[in-house]
Amino acid sequence: MRALLPDLAPWHASADFRRLWLAGLISNFGTFLSFVAVPVQLKELTGSAAAVGAIGAVELVPLIVFGLYGGALADAYDKRKLILATEAGQGLLSAVLLLNALLPEPAVWPLYVVAALSSAFGALQRPALDSLVPRIVAHDDLPAAASLNSLRWTVGGVAGPALAGVVVAYAGLGAAYGADLVTFVVSVLLGLGLAASPASQEAAKPSLRSIAEGARYAWNRKELLGTYVVDIAAMLFAMPLAVLPFLADELRAEWSLGLMYAAFPAGALLVSLTGGWTSRIHRHGRMVVLAAAGWGLAVAAAGVVGNVWLVLLFLTLGGGLDMVSGIFRAAMWNQTIPDELRGRLAGIELLSYSVGPQLGQVRSGGMAAWRGVRTSVWSGGVLCTGAVALLALCLPGLMRYDARTNEHAVRLRAQRVGTAG
């Protein structure tokens, strides 16, 4: 049992990792408060499903633009300052939502403006967060750090929406936005204790040229490229969130919708809580492929079976397998990408795991309208598994990757040992 428990080595060894982890956990709960409250408020103000759905549209462009630029910034400037500035910016946006909610007649347009700006701040911050971890965690502890960070996200994913629903229902929108603001204040205070993390001497100034340099590096590293395209394929073909309400209706189990939404993060949480084994796996690329293919098979099974409890079981299994893929993708990124390029590559990674699910919603909804809900779900899972298998054949370097012998991992490990010495 001890071998299954999370490996706490990064937590014990790095005070900065502890601060970053706690700050992220706290602000994650606050983010889910607004994540639930904004659609609820839009529904109350407009009564339009299209108006609620437009939130995703206004978030997409800032995510793409600022994700890439945020990666260049993370390489060129102090990561600690970027994290603190963007976290403070998110707090100010929560204050705007609070003030708007307290007006006698709240306006609609601030909700869209805040959603777009929040997406931009998040996209600017995430590369700095991701590229800071290899600096504050020992090289061989990076898989354990990825597992612990996954645990932080999944705890928020399971408990955050539930807490948000209670706060919005019983305390109101103002209380939800106010609590979100408080969590950002706390996370900023924790972030002030982080050590400075200036740019490396080899880092390029942020520009289109520097972004292109990062893209060329990713293209030339086929095992890295494989992690991006495998994740995009998995989310594009097999992300069924958009059709879950219709699936619950078709199964005559409307009561199960909340459980369906919770199934993916619940599976991910189970993996995170029992993720000690991940530190002993070295063939990370193979695990990425197998887990992504398994995710597709689990989603396909959820579309085939007609029993709601089996659907929930397969969705939970899919969430766990998706988390396995995510842990080993993060380990490959953090153990092989040079420090001077880590931010720019983190920007590319942000797009790979953010844009795919949004496009997947479009695919699943369109297929459901054309061929039916369950067909949309099982066919997406089959397409995902087939696409992942094809990508594995086209990118053999991904399947051969071994953290013990990969030239980039060996070089980076030696550099970090030399620096520590």
Coordinates of N, CA, C and O in Angstrom, one line a residue, residues 61 64 71 81 108 114 145 148 169 227 237 251 291 349 369-370 384 409:
V61 N -9.8 32.8 -28.0 CA -8.7 33.6 -28.7 C -7.6 34.1 -27.7 O -6.4 33.9 -27.9
I64 N -5.2 31.2 -26.9 CA -4.3 30.9 -27.9 C -3.2 31.9 -28.0 O -2.0 31.6 -28.0
G71 N 4.5 32.0 -22.8 CA 5.7 31.2 -22.8 C 6.9 31.9 -23.1 O 8.0 31.7 -22.4
K81 N 7.8 36.9 -10.5 CA 7.1 38.2 -10.7 C 5.9 38.0 -11.7 O 4.9 38.6 -11.5
V108 N -24.5 42.7 -18.2 CA -24.0 41.5 -18.8 C -22.6 41.6 -19.3 O -21.8 40.7 -19.2
V114 N -14.6 40.1 -18.3 CA -13.8 39.4 -17.3 C -13.4 38.0 -17.8 O -12.3 37.5 -17.5
A145 N 6.5 15.2 -8.6 CA 5.9 16.6 -8.6 C 4.7 16.7 -9.6 O 3.7 17.3 -9.2
L148 N 1.8 15.1 -7.8 CA 1.3 15.9 -6.7 C 0.5 17.1 -7.3 O -0.5 17.5 -6.8
A169 N -26.0 28.7 -4.4 CA -27.4 28.4 -4.1 C -27.8 29.1 -2.8 O -28.9 29.6 -2.7
T227 N 3.8 13.8 -27.7 CA 2.9 14.1 -26.5 C 1.9 15.1 -26.8 O 0.7 15.0 -26.4
F237 N -11.3 13.8 -30.3 CA -12.2 12.7 -30.7 C -13.1 12.2 -29.5 O -14.2 11.7 -29.8
L251 N -30.6 7.7 -21.2 CA -30.6 6.6 -20.3 C -31.7 6.7 -19.3 O -31.7 5.8 -18.4
A291 N -2.1 5.0 -22.2 CA -3.1 5.6 -21.4 C -4.1 6.4 -22.3 O -5.3 6.4 -22.0
E349 N 2.5 23.6 -24.8 CA 1.8 22.5 -24.1 C 0.4 23.0 -23.6 O -0.6 22.3 -23.7
A369 N -25.9 15.6 -33.0 CA -27.0 16.1 -33.8 C -27.2 15.3 -35.1 O -28.3 15.1 -35.6
W370 N -26.1 14.7 -35.6 CA -26.2 14.0 -36.9 C -26.6 12.6 -36.8 O -27.4 12.1 -37.5
C384 N -10.6 8.0 -31.3 CA -9.4 8.4 -30.5 C -8.4 7.2 -30.4 O -7.2 7.5 -30.7
A409 N 17.2 14.0 -21.6 CA 17.1 13.8 -20.2 C 18.4 13.6 -19.5 O 18.6 14.2 -18.4

